[in-house]
Coordinates of C-alpha atoms in Angstrom, one line a residue:
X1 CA 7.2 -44.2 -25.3
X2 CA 4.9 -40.8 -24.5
X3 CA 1.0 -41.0 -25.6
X4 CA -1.3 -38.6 -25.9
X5 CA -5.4 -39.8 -26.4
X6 CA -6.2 -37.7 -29.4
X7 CA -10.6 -38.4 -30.6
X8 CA -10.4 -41.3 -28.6
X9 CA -7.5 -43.2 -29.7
X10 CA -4.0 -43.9 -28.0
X11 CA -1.5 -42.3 -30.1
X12 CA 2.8 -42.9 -30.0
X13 CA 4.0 -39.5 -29.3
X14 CA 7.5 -39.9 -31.7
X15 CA 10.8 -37.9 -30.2
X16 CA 10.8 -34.2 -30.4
X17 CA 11.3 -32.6 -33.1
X18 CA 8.4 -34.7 -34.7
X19 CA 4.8 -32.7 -35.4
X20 CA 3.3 -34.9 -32.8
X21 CA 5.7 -34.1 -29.8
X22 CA 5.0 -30.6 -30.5
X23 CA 1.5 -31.4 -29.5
X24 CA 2.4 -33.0 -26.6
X25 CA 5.1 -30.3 -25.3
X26 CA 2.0 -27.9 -25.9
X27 CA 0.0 -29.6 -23.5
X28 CA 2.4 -29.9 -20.6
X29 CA 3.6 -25.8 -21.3
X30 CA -0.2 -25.2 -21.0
X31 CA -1.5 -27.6 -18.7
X32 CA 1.2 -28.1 -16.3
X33 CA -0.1 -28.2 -13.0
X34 CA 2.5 -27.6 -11.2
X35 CA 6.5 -26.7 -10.7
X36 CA 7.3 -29.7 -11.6
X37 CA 5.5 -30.4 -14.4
X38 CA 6.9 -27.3 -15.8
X39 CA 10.4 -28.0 -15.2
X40 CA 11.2 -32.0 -16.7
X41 CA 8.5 -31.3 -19.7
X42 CA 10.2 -33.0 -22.8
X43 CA 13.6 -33.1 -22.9
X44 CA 14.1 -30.5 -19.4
X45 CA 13.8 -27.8 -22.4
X46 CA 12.6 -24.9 -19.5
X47 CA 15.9 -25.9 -17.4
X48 CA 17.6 -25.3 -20.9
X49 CA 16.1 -22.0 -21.5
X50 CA 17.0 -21.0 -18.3
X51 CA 20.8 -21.5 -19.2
X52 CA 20.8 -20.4 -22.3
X53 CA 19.1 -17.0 -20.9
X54 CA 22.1 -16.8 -17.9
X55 CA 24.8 -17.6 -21.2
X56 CA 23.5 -14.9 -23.5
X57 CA 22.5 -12.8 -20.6
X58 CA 18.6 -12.5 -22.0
X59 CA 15.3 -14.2 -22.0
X60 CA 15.3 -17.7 -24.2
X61 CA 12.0 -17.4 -25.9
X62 CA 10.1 -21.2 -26.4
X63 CA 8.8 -20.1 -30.2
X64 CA 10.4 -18.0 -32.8
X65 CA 7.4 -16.6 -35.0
X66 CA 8.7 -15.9 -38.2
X67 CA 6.9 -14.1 -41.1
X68 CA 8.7 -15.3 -44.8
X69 CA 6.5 -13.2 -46.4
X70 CA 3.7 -10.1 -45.8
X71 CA 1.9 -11.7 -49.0
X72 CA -1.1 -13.4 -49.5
X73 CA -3.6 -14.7 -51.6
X74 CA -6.9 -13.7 -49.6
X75 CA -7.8 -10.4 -48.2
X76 CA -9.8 -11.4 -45.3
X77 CA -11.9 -8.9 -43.4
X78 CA -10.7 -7.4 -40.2
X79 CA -7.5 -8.7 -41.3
X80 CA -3.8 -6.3 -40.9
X81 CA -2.3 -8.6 -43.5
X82 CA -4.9 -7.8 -45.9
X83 CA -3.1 -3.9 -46.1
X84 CA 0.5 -4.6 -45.6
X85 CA 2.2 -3.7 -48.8
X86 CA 3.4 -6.6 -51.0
X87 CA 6.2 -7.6 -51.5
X88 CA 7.8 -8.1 -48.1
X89 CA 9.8 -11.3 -47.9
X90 CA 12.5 -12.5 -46.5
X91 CA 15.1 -14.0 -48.6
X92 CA 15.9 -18.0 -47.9
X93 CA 19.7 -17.6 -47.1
X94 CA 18.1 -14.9 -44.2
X95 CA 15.6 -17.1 -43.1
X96 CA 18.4 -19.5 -42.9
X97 CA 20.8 -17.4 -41.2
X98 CA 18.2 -16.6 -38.6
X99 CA 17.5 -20.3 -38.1
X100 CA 21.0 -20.7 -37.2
X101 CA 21.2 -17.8 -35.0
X102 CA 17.6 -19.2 -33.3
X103 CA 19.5 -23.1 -32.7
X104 CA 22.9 -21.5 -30.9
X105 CA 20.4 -19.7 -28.9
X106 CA 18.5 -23.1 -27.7
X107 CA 15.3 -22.3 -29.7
X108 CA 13.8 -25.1 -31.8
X109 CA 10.6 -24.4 -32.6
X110 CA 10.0 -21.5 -35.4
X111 CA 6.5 -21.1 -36.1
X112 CA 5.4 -19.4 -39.6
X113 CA 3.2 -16.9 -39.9
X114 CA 2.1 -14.0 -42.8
X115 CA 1.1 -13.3 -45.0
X116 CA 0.0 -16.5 -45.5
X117 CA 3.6 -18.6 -45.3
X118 CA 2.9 -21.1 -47.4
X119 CA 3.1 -19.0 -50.4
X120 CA 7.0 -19.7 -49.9
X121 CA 6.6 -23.2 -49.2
X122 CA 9.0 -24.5 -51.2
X123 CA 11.6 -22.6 -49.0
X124 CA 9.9 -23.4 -45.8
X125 CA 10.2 -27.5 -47.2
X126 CA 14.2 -26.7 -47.5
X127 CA 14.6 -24.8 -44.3
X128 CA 12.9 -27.8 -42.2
X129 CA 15.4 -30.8 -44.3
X130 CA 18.3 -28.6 -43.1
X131 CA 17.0 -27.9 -39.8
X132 CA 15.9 -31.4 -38.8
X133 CA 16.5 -31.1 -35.1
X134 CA 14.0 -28.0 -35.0
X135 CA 10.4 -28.3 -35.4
X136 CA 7.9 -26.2 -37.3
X137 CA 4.9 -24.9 -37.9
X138 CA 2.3 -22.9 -40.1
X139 CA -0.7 -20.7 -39.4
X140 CA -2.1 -20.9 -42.9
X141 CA -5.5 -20.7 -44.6
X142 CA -4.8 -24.3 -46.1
X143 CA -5.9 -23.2 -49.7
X144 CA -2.6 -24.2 -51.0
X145 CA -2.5 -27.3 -49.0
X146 CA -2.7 -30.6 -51.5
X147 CA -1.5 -34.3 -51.3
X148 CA 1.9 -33.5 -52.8
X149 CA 2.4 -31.2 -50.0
X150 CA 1.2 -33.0 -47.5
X151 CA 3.1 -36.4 -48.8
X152 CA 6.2 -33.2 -48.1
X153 CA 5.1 -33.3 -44.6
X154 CA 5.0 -37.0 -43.8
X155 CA 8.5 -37.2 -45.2
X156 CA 9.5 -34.6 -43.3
X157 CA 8.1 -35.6 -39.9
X158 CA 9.0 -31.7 -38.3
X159 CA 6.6 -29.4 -39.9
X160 CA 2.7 -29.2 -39.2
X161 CA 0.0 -26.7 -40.1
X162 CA -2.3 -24.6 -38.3
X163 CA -5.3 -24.2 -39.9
X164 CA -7.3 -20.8 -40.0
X165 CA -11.2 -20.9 -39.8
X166 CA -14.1 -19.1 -38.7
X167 CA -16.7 -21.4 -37.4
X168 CA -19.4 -22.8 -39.5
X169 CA -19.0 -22.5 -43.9
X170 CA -21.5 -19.4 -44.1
X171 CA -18.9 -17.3 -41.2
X172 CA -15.9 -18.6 -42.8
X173 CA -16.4 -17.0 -46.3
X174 CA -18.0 -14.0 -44.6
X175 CA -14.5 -13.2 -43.4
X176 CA -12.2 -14.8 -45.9
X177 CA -14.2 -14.8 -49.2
X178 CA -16.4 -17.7 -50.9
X179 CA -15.4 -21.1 -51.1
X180 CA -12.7 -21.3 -48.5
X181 CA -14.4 -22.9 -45.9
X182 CA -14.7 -25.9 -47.8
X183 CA -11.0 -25.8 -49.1
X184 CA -10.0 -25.6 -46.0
X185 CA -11.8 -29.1 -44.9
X186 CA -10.4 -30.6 -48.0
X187 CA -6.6 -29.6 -46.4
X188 CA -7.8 -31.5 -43.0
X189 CA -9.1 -34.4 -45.1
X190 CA -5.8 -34.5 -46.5
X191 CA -3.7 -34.3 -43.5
X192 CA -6.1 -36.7 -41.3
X193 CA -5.8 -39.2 -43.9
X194 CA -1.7 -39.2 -43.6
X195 CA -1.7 -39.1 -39.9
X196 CA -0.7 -35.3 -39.4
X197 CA -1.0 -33.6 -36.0
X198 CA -2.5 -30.5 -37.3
X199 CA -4.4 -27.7 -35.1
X200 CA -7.5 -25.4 -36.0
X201 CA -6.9 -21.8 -35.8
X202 CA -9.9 -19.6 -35.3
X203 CA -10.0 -16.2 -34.6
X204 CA -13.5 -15.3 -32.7
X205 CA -15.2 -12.2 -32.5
X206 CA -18.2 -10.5 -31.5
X207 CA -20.4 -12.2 -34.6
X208 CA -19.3 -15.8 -34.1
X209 CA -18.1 -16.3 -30.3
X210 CA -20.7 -18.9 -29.8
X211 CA -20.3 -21.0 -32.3
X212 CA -16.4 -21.1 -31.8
X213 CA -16.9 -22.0 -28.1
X214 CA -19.7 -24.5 -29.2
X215 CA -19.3 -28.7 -28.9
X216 CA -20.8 -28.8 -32.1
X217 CA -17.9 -27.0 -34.3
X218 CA -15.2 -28.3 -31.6
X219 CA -16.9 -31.7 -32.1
X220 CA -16.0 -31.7 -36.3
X221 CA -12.6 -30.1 -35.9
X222 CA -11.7 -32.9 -33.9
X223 CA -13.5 -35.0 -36.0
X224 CA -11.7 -33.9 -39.1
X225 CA -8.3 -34.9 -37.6
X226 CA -7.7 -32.0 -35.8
X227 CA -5.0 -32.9 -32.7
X228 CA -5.8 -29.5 -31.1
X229 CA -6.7 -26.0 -31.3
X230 CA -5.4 -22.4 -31.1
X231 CA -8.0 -19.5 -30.8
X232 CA -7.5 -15.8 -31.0
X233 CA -9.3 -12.8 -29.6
X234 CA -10.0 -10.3 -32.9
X235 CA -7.7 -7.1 -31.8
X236 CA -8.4 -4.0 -33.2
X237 CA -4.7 -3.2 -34.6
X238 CA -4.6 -0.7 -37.6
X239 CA -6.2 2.7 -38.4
X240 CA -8.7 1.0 -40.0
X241 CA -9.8 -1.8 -37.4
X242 CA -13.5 -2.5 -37.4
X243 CA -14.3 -2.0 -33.8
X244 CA -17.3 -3.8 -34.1
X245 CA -15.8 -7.0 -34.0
X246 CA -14.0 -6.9 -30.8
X247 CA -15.3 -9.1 -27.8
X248 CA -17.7 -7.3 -25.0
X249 CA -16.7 -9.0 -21.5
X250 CA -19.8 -11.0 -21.7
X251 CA -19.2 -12.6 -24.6
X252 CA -15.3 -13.2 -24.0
X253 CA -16.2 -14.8 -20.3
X254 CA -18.6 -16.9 -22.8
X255 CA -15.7 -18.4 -24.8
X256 CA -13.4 -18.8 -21.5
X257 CA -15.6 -20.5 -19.5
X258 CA -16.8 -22.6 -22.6
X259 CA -13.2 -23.4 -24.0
X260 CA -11.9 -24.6 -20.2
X261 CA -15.1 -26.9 -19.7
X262 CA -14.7 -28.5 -23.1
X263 CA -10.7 -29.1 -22.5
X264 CA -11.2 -31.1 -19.1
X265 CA -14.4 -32.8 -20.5
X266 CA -12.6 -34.4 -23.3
X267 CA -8.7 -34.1 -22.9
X268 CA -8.2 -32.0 -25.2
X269 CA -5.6 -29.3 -25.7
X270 CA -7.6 -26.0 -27.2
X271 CA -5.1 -23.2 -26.8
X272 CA -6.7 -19.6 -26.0
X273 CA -4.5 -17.1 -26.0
X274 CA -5.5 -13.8 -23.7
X275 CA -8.2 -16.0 -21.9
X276 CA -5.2 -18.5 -21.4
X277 CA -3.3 -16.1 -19.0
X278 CA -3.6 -18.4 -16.1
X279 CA -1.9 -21.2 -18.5
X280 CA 0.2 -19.8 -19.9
X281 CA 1.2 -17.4 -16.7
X282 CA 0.6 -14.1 -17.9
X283 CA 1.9 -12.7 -21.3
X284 CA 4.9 -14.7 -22.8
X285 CA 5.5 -11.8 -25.6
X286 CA 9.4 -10.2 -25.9
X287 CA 11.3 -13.2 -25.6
X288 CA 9.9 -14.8 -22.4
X289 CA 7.8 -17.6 -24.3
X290 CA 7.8 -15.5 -28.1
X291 CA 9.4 -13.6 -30.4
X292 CA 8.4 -12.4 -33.5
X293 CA 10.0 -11.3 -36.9
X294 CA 8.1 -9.5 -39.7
X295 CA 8.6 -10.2 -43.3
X296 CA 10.4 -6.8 -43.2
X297 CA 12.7 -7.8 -40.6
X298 CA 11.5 -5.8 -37.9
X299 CA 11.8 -7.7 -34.2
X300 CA 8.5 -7.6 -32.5
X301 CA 7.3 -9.2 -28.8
X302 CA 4.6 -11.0 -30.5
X303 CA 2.7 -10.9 -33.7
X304 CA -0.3 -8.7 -33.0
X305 CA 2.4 -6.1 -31.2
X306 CA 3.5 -3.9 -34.0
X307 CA 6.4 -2.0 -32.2
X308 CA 10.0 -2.6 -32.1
X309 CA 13.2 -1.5 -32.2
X310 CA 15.7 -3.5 -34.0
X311 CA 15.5 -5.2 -37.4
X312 CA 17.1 -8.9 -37.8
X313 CA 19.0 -7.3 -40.9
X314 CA 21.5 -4.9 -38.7
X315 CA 21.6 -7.2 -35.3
X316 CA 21.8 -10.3 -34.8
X317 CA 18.8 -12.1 -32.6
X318 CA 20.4 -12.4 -29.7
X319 CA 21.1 -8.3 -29.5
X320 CA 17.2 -7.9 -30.5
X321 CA 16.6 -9.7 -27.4
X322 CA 18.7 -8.0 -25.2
X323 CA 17.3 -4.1 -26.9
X324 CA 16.0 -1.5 -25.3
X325 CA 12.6 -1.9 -26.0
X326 CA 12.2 -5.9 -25.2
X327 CA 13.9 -5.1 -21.9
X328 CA 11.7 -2.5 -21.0
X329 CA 8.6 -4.8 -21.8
X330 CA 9.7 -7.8 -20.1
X331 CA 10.7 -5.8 -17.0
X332 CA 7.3 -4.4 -16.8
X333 CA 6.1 -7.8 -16.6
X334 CA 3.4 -9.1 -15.6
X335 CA 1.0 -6.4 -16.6
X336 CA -1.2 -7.7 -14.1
X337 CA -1.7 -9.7 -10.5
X338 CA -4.8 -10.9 -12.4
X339 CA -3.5 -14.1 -14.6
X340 CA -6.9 -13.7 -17.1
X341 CA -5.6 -10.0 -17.7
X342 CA -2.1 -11.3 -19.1
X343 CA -2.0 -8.8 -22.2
X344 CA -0.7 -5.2 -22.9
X345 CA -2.6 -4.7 -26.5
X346 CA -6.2 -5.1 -24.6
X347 CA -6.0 -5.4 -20.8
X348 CA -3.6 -3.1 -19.9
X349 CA -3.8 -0.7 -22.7
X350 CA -1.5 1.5 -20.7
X351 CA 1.0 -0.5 -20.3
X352 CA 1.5 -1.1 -24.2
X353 CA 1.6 2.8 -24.4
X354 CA 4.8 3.2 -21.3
X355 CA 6.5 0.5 -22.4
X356 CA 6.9 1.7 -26.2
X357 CA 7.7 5.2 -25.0
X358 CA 10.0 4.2 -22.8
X359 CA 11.7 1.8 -25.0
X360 CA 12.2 4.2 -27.8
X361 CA 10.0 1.7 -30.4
X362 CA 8.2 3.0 -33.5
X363 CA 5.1 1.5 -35.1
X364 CA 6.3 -1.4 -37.5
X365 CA 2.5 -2.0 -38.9
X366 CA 3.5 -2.1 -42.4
X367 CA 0.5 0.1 -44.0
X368 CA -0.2 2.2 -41.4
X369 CA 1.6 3.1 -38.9
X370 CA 0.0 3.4 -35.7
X371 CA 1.3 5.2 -31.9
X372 CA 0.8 3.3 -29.0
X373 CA -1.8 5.7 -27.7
X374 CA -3.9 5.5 -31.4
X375 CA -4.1 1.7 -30.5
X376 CA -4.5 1.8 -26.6
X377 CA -7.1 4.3 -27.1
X378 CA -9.6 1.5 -28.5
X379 CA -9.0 -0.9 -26.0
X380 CA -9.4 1.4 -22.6
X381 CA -13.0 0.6 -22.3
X382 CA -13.0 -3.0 -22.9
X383 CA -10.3 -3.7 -20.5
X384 CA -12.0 -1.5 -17.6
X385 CA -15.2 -4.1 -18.2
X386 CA -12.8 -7.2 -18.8
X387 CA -11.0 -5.7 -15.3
X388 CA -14.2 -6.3 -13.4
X389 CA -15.6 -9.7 -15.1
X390 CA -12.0 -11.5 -14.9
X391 CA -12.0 -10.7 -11.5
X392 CA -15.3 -13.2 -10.6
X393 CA -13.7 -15.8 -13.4
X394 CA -10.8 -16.2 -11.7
X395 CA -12.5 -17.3 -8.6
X396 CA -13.7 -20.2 -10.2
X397 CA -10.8 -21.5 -12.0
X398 CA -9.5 -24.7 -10.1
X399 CA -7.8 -25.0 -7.1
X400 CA -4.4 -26.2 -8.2
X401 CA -4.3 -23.0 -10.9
X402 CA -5.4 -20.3 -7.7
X403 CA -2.4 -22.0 -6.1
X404 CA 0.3 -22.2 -8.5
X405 CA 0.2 -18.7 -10.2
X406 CA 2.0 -16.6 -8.1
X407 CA 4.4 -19.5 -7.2
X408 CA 5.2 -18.6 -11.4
X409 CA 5.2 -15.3 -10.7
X410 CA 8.1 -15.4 -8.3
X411 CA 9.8 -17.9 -10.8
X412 CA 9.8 -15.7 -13.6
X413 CA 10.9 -12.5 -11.5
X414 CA 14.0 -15.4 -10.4
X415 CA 14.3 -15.7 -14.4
X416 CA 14.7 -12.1 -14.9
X417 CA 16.4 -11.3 -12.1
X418 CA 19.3 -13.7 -13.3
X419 CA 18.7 -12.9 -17.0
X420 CA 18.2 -9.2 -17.7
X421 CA 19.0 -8.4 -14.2
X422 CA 22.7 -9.9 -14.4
X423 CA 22.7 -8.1 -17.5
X424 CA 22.5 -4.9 -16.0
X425 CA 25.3 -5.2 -13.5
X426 CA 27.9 -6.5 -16.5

């Protein structure tokens, strides 16, 4: 029996694909320390990827992110969802169909996102009784989340939640509108009290960065029941992105050096995506670690990359993974040597703006359409400071992390080498 010490107290880690062993598999992708540790996590699922990706001659991404819907019932601020046009969703027997097509490719874990999912959560309670062997998850704002649901989830054992918030109650309603703060600590009152391993989701910016890196708020998600955490950088995607949100250097280096202390201090998982580019070994976008479908069908690298070019509703997933465009992207990673500079959208903003050229993508931002060179043109200056900062952060990150990374790097130019690579010769 696996354990994981979650607040303080031992807990059973169940068989995968239980909530709780998603937890755990989270840990050892994002902590592993080594080769090793990478290669036997649960159930040797990388070694598994790694076949499947020789089979279907492509890259076996860990998470499909799935969006049923582009709906939602809040219209937070800085938010693309809040402007996608309504009325985007994907029809059950789809969802279904591309849930099948995700298992024969070795994927089991789908991940919801929106739109705020759980407006279809009656489907997404039927799609995880009929795919029991897969495990799943929600980013949500948790209003809709209640005791009949959450009795759902106990039932169920293979779906948890992901709850969004912003830091203290007066920043969460600033950005998603009075009284959601405190509906979304009744959901994790809920969930604690039915032993649920949920996660906090916040996304930090430049007018609550410290209190999202603070041991005070990390202190109450964890004592609300929370069994990790998932943070997101605000990114400027749209025409309409309020640029006075997005994270100087200073205050990202704030959050990164913050996030890592708290981590080894208390054991705890806290997942940082774009400052986790040492973790997580540079960005795992286009099928190396995600892939992502829009509630229009459209097959994205991740969900804050609007481009693509194939839609799930004239290939099949496996051909979206082996396009053009996600083969152009993944051969052009890593962006960069530096592991804390993993992403295209805001450290290499010329990267994002080659690849979608040269993979014939279009926008797929549903409201707006936005080039590649409208959205790398508001990142160029923050990069060129991030370039410089990340540069005297890496130096500090532990020894076994300095060592390791480009030991990953030559793995994953192995992986593509006998994935797209083998591809190209057939």
């Amino acid at each position: 029996m696996r354990y994981l010490v979650i607040n303080g107290k031992r807990e059973e880690i169940p068989p995968f694909p239980h909530h709780k062993a998603y937890v755990y598999q989270c840990k050892q992708f994002f902590f592993a320390k080594g080769m090793t540790t990478h290669f036997t996590m649960t159930n040797y699922v990388t070694l598994k990827e790694l076949y499947q990706g020789v089979r279907n001659k492509c890259s076996i991404p860990r998470d499909l992110l799935l969006d049923p819907t582009s709906d939602c019932n809040l219209k937070c601020k800085g938010c693309w969802s809040q402007d996608y046009k309504s009325g985007h969703n994907i029809p059950y027997e789809k969802l279904d169909d591309i849930l099948d097509q995700a298992e024969s490719l070795g994927i089991m874990e789908c991940l919801m996102t929106g739109g705020e999912p759980l407006l279809r959560k009656e489907d997404i309670i039927r799609l995880c009784r009929k795919h029991n062997k897969m495990t799943f998850g929600a980013f949500t704002n948790a209003t809709l989340i209640d005791e009949a649901l959450a009795d759902e989830m106990v039932e169920l054992g293979n779906f948890n939640v992901f709850i969004s918030i912003e830091g203290t109650k007066e920043e969460t309603d600033f950005r998603r509108g009075a009284g959601v703060y405190d509906k979304a600590i009744r959901a994790m009152d809920i969930l604690k009290s039915r032993g649920i391993a949920f996660a906090f989701s916040a996304c930090y910016h430049s007018k609550n960065y410290k209190t999202i890196a603070s041991e005070e708020f990390l202190d109450h998600m964890r004592e609300k029941g929370a069994w990790f955490g998932w943070l997101f950088q605000y990114i400027p995607v749209g025409n309409d992105a309020d640029i006075s949100l997005v994270c100087n250097a200073k205050q990202r280096a704030y959050v990164q050096e913050r996030i890592r202390d708290y981590c080894i201090k208390h054991d705890y998982v806290i997942i940082d995506f774009w400052n986790n580019g040492h973790l997580s070994f540079g960005c795992i976008g286009a099928g190396v670690g995600f892939v992502h479908i829009n509630a229009r069908g459209d097959v994205e690298p991740c969900a804050f990359c609007h481009y693509s070019d194939s839609n799930i509703y004239e290939v099949s997933l496996a051909d979206a993974l082996r396009s053009k465009f996600f083969t152009t992207f993944r051969n052009a990673q890593p962006f960069s040597n530096n592991p804390l500079r993993p992403c295209p959208l805001i450290d290499n903003p010329q990267a994002i703006i080659d690849v979608v050229n040269a993979g014939g993508a279009r926008s797929t931002h549903l409201a707006s359409p936005e080039s590649a060179e409208a959205l790398a043109g508001k990142s160029f200056e923050r990069a060129k400071e991030w370039e410089e900062k990340s540069e005297e952060l890496f130096k500090r990150m532990p020894e076994y992390v300095q060592r390791n990374f480009p030991r990953f790097l030559r793995y994953f130019a192995f992986k593509k080498g006998i994935t797209d690579g083998r591809r190209k010769n057939i």
